[in-house]
Short mmCIF file of C-alpha atoms and ligand atoms in Angstrom, two decimals:
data_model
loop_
_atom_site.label_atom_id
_atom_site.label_comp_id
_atom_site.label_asym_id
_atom_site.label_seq_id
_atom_site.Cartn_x
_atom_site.Cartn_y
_atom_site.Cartn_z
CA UNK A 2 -27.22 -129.24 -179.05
CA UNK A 3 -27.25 -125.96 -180.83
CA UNK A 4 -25.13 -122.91 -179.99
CA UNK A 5 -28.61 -120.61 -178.84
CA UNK A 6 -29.45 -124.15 -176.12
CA UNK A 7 -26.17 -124.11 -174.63
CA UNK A 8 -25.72 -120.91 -173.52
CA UNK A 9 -29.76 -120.87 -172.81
CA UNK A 10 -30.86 -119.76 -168.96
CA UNK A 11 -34.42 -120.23 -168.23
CA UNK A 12 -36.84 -119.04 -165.46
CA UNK A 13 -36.47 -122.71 -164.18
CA UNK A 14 -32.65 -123.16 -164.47
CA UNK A 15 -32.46 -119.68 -162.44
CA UNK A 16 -34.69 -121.08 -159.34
CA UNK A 17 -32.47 -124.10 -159.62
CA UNK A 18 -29.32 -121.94 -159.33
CA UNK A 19 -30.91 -119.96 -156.62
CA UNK A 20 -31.82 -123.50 -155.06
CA UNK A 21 -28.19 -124.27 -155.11
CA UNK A 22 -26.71 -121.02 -154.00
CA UNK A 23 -28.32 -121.42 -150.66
CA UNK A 24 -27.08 -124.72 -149.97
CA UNK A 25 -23.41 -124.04 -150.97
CA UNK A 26 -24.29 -120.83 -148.87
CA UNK A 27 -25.45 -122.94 -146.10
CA UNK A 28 -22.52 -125.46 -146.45
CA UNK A 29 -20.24 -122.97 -146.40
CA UNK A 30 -20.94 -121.07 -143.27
CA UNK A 31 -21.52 -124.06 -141.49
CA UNK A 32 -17.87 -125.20 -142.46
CA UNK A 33 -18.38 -128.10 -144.86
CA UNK A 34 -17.30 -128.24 -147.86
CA UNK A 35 -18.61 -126.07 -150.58
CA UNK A 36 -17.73 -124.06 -153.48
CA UNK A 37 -18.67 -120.81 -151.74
CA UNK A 38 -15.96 -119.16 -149.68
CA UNK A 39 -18.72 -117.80 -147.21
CA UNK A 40 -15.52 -115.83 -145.65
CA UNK A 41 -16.35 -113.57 -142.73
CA UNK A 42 -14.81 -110.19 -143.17
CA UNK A 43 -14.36 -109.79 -139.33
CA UNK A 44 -16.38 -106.07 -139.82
CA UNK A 45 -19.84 -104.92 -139.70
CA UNK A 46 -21.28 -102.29 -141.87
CA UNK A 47 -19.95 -99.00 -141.19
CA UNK A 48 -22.73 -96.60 -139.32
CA UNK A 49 -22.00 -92.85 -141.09
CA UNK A 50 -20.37 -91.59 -138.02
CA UNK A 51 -16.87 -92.89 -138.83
CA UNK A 52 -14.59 -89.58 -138.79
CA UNK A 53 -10.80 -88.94 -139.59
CA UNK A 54 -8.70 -89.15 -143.52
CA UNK A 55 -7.26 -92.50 -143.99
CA UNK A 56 -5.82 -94.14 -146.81
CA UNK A 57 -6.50 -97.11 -149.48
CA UNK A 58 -4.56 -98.98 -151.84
CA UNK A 59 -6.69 -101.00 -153.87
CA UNK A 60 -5.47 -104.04 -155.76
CA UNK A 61 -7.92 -106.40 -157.82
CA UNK A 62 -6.77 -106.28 -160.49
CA UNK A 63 -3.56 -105.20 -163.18
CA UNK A 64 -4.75 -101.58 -162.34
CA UNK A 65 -4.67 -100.51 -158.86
CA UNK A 66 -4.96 -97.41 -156.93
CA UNK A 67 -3.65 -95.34 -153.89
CA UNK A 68 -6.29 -92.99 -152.85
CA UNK A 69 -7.07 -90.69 -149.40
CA UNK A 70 -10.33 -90.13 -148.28
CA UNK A 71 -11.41 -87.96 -145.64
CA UNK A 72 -14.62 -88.95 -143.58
CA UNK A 73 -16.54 -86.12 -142.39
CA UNK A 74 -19.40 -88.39 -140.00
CA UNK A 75 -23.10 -87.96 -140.83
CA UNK A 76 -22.58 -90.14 -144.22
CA UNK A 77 -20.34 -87.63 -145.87
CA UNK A 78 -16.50 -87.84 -147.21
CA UNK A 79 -14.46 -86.52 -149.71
CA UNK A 80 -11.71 -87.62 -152.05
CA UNK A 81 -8.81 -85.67 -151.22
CA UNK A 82 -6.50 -87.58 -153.64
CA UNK A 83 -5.75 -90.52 -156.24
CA UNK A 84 -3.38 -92.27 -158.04
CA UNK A 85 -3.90 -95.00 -160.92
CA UNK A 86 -1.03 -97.26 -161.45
CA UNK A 87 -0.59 -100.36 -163.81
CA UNK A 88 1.07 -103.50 -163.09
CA UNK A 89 2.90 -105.09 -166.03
CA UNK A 90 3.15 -109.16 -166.19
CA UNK A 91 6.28 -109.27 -164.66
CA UNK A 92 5.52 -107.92 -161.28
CA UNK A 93 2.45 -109.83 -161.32
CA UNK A 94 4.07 -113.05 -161.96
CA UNK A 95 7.32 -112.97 -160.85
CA UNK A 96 8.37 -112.69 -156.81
CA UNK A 97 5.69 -111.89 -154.28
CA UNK A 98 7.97 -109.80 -152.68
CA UNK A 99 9.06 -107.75 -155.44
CA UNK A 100 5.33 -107.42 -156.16
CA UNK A 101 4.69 -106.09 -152.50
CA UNK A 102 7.58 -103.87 -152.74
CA UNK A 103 6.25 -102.30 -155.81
CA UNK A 104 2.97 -101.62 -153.79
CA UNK A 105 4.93 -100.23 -150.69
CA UNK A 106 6.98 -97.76 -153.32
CA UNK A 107 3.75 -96.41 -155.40
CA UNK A 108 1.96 -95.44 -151.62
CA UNK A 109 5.30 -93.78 -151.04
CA UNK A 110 5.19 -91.99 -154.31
CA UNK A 111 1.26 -91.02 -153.39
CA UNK A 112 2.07 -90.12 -149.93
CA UNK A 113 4.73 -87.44 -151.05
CA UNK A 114 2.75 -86.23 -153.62
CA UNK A 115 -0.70 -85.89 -152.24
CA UNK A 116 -1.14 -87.05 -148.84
CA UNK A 117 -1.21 -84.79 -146.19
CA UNK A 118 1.14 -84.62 -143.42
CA UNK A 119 3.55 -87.60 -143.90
CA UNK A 120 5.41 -88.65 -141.25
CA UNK A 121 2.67 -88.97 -138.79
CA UNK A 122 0.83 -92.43 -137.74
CA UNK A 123 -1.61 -93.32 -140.58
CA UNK A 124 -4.42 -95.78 -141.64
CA UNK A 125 -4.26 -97.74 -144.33
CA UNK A 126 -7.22 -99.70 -145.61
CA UNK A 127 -5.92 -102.45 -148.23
CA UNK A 128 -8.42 -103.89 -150.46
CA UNK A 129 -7.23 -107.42 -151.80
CA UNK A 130 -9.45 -108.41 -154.26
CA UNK A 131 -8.57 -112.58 -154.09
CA UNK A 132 -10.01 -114.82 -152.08
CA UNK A 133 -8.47 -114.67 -148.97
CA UNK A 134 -9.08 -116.71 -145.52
CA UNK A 135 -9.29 -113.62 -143.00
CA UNK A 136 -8.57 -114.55 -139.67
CA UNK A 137 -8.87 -110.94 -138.37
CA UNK A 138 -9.45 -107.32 -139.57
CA UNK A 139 -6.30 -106.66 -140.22
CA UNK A 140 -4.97 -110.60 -140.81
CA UNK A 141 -5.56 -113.17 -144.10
CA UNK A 142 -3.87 -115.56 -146.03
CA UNK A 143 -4.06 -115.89 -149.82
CA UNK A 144 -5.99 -119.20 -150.96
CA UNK A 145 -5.49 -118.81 -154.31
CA UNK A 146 -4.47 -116.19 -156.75
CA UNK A 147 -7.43 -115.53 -159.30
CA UNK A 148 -7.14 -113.24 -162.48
CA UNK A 149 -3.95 -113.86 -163.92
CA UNK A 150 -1.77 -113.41 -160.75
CA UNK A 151 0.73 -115.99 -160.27
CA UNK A 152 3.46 -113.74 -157.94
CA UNK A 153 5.27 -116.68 -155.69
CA UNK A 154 5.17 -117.14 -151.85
CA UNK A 155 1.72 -115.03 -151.32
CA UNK A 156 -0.52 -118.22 -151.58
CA UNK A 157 -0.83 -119.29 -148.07
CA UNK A 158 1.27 -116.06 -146.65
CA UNK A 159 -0.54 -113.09 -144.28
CA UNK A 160 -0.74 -110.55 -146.99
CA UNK A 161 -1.45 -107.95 -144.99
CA UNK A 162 2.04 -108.62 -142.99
CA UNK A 163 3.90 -108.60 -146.24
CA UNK A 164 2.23 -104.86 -147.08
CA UNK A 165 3.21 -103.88 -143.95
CA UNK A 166 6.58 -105.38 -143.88
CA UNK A 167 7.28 -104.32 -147.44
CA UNK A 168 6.03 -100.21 -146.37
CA UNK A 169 8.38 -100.58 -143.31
CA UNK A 170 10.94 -101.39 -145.79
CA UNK A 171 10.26 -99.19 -147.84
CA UNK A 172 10.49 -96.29 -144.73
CA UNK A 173 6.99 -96.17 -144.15
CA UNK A 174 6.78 -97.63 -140.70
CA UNK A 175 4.13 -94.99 -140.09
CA UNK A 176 1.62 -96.56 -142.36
CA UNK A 177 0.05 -99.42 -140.88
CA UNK A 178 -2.67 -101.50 -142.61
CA UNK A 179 -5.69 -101.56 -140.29
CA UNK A 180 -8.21 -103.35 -142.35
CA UNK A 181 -7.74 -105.88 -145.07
CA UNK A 182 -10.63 -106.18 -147.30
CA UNK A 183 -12.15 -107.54 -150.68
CA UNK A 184 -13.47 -105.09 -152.98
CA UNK A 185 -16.89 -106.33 -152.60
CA UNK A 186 -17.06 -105.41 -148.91
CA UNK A 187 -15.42 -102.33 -149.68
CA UNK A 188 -18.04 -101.64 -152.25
CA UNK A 189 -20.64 -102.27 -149.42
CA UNK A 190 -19.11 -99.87 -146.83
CA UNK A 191 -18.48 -96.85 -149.53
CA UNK A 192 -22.50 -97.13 -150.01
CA UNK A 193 -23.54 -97.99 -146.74
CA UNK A 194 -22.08 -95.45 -145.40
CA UNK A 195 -24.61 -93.40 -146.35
CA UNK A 196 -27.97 -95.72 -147.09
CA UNK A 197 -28.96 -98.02 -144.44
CA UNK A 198 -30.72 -100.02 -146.81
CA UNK A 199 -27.72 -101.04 -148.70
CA UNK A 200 -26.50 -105.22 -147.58
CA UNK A 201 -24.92 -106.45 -150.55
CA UNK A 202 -21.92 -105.37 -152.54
CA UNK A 203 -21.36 -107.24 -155.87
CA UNK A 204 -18.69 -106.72 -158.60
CA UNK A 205 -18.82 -108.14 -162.06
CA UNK A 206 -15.65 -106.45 -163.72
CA UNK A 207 -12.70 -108.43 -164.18
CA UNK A 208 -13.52 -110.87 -162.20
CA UNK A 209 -17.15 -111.11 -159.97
CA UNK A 210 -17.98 -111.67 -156.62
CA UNK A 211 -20.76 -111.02 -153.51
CA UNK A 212 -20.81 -110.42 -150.14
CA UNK A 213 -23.51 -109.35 -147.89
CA UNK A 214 -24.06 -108.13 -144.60
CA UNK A 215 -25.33 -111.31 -142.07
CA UNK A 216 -28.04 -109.74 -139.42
CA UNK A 217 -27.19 -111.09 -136.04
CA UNK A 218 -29.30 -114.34 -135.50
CA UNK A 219 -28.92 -113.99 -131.90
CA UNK A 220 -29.65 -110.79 -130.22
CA UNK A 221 -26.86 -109.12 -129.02
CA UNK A 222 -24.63 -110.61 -131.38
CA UNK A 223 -23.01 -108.71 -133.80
CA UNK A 224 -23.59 -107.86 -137.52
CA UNK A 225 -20.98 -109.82 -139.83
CA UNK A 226 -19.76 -108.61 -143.32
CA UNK A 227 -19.77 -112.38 -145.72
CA UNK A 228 -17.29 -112.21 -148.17
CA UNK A 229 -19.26 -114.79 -150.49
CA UNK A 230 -16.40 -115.71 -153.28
CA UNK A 231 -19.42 -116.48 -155.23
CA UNK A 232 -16.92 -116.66 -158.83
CA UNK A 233 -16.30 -120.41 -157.17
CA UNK A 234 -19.61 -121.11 -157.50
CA UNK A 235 -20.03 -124.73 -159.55
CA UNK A 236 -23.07 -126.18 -159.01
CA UNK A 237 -23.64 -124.59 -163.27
CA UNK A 238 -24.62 -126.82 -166.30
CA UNK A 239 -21.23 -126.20 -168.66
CA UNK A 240 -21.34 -126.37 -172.53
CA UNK A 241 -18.31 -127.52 -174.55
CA UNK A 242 -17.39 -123.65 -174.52
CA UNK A 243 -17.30 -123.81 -171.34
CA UNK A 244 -15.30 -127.09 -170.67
CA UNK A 245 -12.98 -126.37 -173.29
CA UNK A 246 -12.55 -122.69 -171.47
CA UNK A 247 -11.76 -124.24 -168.45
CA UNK A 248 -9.36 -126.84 -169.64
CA UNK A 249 -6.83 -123.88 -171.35
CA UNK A 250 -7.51 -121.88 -168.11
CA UNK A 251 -4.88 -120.95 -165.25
CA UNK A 252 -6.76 -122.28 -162.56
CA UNK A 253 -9.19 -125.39 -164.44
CA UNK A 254 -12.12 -126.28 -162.36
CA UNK A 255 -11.94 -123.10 -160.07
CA UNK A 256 -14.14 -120.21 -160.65
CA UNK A 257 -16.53 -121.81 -162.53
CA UNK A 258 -19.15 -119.10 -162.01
CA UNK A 259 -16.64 -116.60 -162.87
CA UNK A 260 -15.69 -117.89 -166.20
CA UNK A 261 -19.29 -117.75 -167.40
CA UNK A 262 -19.90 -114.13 -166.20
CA UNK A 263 -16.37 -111.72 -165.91
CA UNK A 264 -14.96 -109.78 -168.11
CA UNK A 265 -11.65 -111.82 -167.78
CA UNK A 266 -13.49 -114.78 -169.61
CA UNK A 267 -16.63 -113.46 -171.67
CA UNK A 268 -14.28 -112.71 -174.81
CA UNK A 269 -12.79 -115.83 -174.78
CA UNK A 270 -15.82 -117.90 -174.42
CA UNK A 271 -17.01 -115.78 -177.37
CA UNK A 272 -13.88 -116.22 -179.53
CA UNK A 273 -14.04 -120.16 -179.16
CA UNK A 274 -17.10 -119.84 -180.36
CA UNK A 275 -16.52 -117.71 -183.48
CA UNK A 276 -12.82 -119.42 -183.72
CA UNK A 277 -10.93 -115.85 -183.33
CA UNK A 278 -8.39 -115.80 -180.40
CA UNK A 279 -8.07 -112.32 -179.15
CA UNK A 280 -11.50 -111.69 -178.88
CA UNK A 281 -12.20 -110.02 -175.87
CA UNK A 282 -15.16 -108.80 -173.44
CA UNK A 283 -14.78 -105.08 -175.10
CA UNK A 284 -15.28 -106.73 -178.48
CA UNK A 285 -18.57 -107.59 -177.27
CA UNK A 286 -19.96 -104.68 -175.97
CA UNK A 287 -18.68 -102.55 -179.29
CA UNK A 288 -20.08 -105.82 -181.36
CA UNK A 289 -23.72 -105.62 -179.18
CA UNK A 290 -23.85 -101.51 -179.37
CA UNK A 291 -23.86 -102.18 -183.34
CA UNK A 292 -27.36 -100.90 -183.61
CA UNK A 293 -26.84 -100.07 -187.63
CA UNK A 294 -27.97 -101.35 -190.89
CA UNK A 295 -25.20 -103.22 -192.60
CA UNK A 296 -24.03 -103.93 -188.61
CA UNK A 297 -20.91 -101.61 -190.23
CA UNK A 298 -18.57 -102.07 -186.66
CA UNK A 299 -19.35 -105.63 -186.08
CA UNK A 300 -17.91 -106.40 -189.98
CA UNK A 301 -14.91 -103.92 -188.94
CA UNK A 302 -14.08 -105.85 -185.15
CA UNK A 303 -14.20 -109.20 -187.19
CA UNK A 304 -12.44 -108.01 -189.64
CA UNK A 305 -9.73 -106.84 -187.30
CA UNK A 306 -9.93 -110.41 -185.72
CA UNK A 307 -9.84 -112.78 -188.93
CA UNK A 308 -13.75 -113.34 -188.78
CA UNK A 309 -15.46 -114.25 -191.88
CA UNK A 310 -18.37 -111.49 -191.57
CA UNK A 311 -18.64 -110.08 -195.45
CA UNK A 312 -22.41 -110.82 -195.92
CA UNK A 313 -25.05 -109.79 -193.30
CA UNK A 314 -26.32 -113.41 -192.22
CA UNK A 315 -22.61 -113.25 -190.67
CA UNK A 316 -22.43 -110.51 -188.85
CA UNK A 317 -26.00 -110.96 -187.56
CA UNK A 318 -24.79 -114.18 -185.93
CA UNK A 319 -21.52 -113.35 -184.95
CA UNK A 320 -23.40 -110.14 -182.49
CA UNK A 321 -25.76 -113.21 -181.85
CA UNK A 322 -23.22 -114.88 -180.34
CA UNK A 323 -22.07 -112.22 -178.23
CA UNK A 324 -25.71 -111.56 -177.23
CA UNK A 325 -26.42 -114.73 -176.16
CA UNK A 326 -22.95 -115.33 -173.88
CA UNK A 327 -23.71 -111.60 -172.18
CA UNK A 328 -27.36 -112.95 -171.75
CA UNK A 329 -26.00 -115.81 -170.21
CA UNK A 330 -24.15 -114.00 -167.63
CA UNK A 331 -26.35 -111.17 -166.77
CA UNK A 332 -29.12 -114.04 -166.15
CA UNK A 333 -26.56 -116.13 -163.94
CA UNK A 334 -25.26 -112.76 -161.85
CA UNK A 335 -29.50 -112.50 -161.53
CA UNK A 336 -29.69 -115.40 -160.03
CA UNK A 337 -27.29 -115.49 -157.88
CA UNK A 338 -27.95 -112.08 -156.40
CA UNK A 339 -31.73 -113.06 -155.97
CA UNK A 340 -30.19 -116.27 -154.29
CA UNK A 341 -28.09 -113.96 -151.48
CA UNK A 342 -30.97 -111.29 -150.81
CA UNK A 343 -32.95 -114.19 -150.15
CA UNK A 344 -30.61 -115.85 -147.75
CA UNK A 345 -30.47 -112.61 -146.17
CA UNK A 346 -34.52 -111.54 -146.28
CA UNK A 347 -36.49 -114.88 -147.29
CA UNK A 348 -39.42 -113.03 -147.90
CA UNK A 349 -38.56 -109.94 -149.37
CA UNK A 350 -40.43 -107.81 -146.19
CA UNK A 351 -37.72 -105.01 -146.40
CA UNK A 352 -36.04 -103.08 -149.04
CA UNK A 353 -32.36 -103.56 -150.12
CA UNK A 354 -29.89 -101.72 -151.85
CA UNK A 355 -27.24 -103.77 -154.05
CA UNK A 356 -24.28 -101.52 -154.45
CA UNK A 357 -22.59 -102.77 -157.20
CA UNK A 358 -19.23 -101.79 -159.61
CA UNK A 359 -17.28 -103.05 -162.14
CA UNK A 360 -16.38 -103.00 -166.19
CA UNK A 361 -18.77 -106.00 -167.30
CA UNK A 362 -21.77 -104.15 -165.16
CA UNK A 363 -20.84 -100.54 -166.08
CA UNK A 364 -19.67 -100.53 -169.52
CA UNK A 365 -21.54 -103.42 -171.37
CA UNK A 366 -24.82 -101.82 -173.29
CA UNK A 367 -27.11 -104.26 -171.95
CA UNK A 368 -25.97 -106.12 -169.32
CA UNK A 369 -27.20 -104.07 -166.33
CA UNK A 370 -30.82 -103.74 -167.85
CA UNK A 371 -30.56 -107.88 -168.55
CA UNK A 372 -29.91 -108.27 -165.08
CA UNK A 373 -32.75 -106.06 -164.01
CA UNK A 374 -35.52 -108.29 -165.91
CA UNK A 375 -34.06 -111.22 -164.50
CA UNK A 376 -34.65 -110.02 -161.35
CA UNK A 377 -38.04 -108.85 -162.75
CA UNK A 378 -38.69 -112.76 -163.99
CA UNK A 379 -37.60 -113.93 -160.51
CA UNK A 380 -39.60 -112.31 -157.91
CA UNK A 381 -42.58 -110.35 -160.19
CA UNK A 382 -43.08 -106.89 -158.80
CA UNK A 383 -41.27 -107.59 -155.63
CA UNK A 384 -37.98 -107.08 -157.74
CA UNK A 385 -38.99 -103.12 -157.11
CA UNK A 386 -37.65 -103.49 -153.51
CA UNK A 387 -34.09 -104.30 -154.83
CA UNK A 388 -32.53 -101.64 -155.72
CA UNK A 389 -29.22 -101.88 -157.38
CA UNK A 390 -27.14 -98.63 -157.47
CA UNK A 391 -23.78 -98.13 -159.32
CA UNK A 392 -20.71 -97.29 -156.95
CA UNK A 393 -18.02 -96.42 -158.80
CA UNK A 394 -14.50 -96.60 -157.23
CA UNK A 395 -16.12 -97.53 -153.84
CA UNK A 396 -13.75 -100.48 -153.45
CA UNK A 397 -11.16 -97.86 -152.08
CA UNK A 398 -13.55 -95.91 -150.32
CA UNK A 399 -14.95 -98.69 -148.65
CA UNK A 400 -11.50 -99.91 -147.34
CA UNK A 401 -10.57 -96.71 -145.70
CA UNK A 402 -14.18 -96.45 -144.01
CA UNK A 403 -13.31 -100.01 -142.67
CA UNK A 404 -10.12 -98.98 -141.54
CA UNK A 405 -11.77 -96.21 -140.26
CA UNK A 406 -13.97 -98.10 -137.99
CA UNK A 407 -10.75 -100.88 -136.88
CA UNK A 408 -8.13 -97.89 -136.86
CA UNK A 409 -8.07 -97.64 -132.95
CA UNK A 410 -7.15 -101.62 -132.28
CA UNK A 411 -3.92 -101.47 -134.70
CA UNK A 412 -1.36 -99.63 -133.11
CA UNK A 413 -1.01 -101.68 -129.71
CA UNK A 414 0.07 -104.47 -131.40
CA UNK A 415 2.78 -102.79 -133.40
CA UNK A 416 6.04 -101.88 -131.79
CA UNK A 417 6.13 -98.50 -133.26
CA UNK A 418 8.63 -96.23 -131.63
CA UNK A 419 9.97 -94.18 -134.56
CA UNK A 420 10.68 -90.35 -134.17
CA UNK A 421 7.75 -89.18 -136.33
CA UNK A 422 5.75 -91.28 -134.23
CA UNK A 423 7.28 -90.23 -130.72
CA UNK A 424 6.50 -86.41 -132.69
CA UNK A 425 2.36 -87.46 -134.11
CA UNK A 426 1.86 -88.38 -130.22
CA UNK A 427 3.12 -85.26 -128.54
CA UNK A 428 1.10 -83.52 -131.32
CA UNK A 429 -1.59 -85.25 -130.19
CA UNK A 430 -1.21 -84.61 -126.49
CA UNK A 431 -0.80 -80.98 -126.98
C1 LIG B 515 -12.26 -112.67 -158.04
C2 LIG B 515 -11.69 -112.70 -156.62
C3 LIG B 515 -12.63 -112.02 -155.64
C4 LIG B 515 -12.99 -110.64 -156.13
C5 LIG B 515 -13.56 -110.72 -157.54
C6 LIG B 515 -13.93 -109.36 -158.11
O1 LIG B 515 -13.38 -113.47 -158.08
O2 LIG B 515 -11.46 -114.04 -156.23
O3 LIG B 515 -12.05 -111.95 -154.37
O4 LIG B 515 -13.91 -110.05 -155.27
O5 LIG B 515 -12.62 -111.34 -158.40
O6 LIG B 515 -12.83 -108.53 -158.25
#
């Protein structure tokens, strides 16, 4: 089989993924065994009316963030502070205590430098972006790290009662987490918050994942937030690429979905190809921008990577086979998308807004518009009533709009007696 046939996704494979989908979604939910996580996220889509300033620490990734939002109601907030810090290899694979300490001391470092009014009780909304089984808002153990993270003693461990163990530690018994969520569902509640059409969150960045809002089937019942881990996804045809992809891996046969579509694993897939190691997902995009003559940048990147790419038959199929990897997974992320709106609205009788983030979607020159005529391909000129809308950074937002919504439940079951505590509370009363 040719290079172009393997990494080929037709109209018909994409009804056969969305075919698929449903039954791992199906599967799933009903608690058999499937390659979707189908996690509930124990919270319903925030309603615009959540008020107060609460805080998020966001980890998905090597970056992650401490930010404080402050909700106004009637749709509206406002960033009232952020901070971007890096995690280097050790923390990430050394102790999971040490890396939870590390987390505790960087909200410390925000909290003194931006946060208002430390000291007093506070919110924290954690975004975790790893598939987690939640057994509660504010309760959920690891399954398995994902994305390079290999810190020891989280898999199977509560992670939000290490956070708050390590910020107690760390003299933040104040800070309590009061929502644990994935960054997909805090993507979802940053945009729902203020469009009521919006039922699906999706990132494709370093890693890629779904989850949708489930309308009550009963009435009376309420609305559940699905946390879809749809990067486990495996019911895929894999080339040799892919096989060979899988078997150097960290995690072989998980995230099979994931390996053909994030940024994590789109360079690499590209580089076996091309037999260059360090290729990665941002050598693509530069390599697929290349809109010029003598394709000047792709004969520089290879260059840089040990490419043969001196005459122009090269370099023409070395951004070929970038182009036809990306293709690959903006058609798959297509597909599965058109595979959860459907679960969600059969028929397509209402409009839905996909709020969506991440480096692969954002960044990549032609990924996003890929995806679109996929869509297109699927459902004809019912595709129109999708609409997918960047939300950038909404992972954070999300979580503290979620904590928003949980914050009042949290405190009873802490025994929280400190003197800035006993001090918030007579504030309060005044
Ligand atoms: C990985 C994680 C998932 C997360 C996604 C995007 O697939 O398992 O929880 O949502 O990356 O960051």
């Amino acid at each position: 089989m040719d290079i172009k046939e393997s990494f080929l996704i037709t109209l018909g494979d994409m009804r056969k993924i969305i075919k698929d989908f449903h039954r791992e979604m199906e599967k799933g939910l009903s608690g058999r065994k499937s390659s979707l996580g189908m996690i509930p996220a124990y919270a319903a889509r925030p309603t615009g009316s959540e008020k107060g300033s609460f805080i998020a620490l966001d980890l998905g990734g090597t970056n992650f963030r401490v930010i404080e939002v402050e909700l106004k109601g009637g749709g509206k907030s406002r960033i009232l502070g952020v901070k971007n810090f890096t995690l280097n290899k050790n923390i990430i694979t050394g102790s999971g205590e040490r890396l939870f300490l590390f987390l505790a001391s960087r909200v410390n470092d925000f909290i003194k430098s931006e946060a208002q009014g430390s000291g007093r009780r506070r919110e924290l909304g954690f975004t975790f972006s790893f598939p987690v089984n939640q057994t509660g808002i504010a309760s959920g153990t690891l399954v398995k790290w994902t994305k390079g993270f290999r810190a020891k003693g989280v898999e199977g461990a509560d992670v939000v009662k290490l956070l708050n163990e390590a910020l107690a530690k760390k003299g933040l018994g104040n800070i309590k987490v009061a929502a644990l969520v994935n960054d997909t569902v805090g993507t979802l509640a940053a945009r729902s918050y203020s469009d009521r059409a919006c039922d699906v969150g999706v990132i494709i960045g370093t890693g890629t994942n779904a989850c949708c809002a489930e309308r009550p089937r009963t009435s009376g019942a309420d609305e559940m937030i699905i946390n879809i881990e749809w990067g486990n996804f495996n019911k895929l045809r894999r080339n040799s690429y892919d096989k060979e992809l899988d078997r150097r891996s960290e995690n072989p046969s998980h995230q099979v979905l994931e390996k053909m579509v994030s940024g994590m694993y789109l360079g690499g897939l590209a580089g076996l190809v091309l037999g260059a190691g360090s290729f990665s997902s941002r050598h693509m995009s530069e390599i697929e921008s290349d809109v010029s003559r003598g394709l000047s940048r792709v004969g520089a990147i290879a260059g840089r990577l040990g490419i043969r790419a001196a005459t122009p038959m090269e370099r023409r199929f070395i951004k070929e086979v970038c182009c036809l990897i990306s293709t690959r997974a903006s058609r798959i992320s297509a597909a599965a998308l058109a595979a959860v709106v459907t679960k969600i609205d059969p028929k397509l009788s209402r409009r839905h807004t996909v709020a969506i983030d991440g480096s692969v979607y954002e960044k990549h020159p032609h990924f996003a518009k890929r995806m679109k005529l996929a869509l297109r391909e699927i459902f004809g000129s019912k595709a129109s009533g999708i609409r997918i809308v960047l939300t950038k950074d909404g992972s954070g937002k999300g979580a503290a709009i979620i904590a928003a919504a949980a914050a009042s439940k949290i405190w009873r079951h802490h025994d929280y007696k400190s003197e800035s505590d006993r001090h918030a509370g007579e504030v309060a009363g005044e």
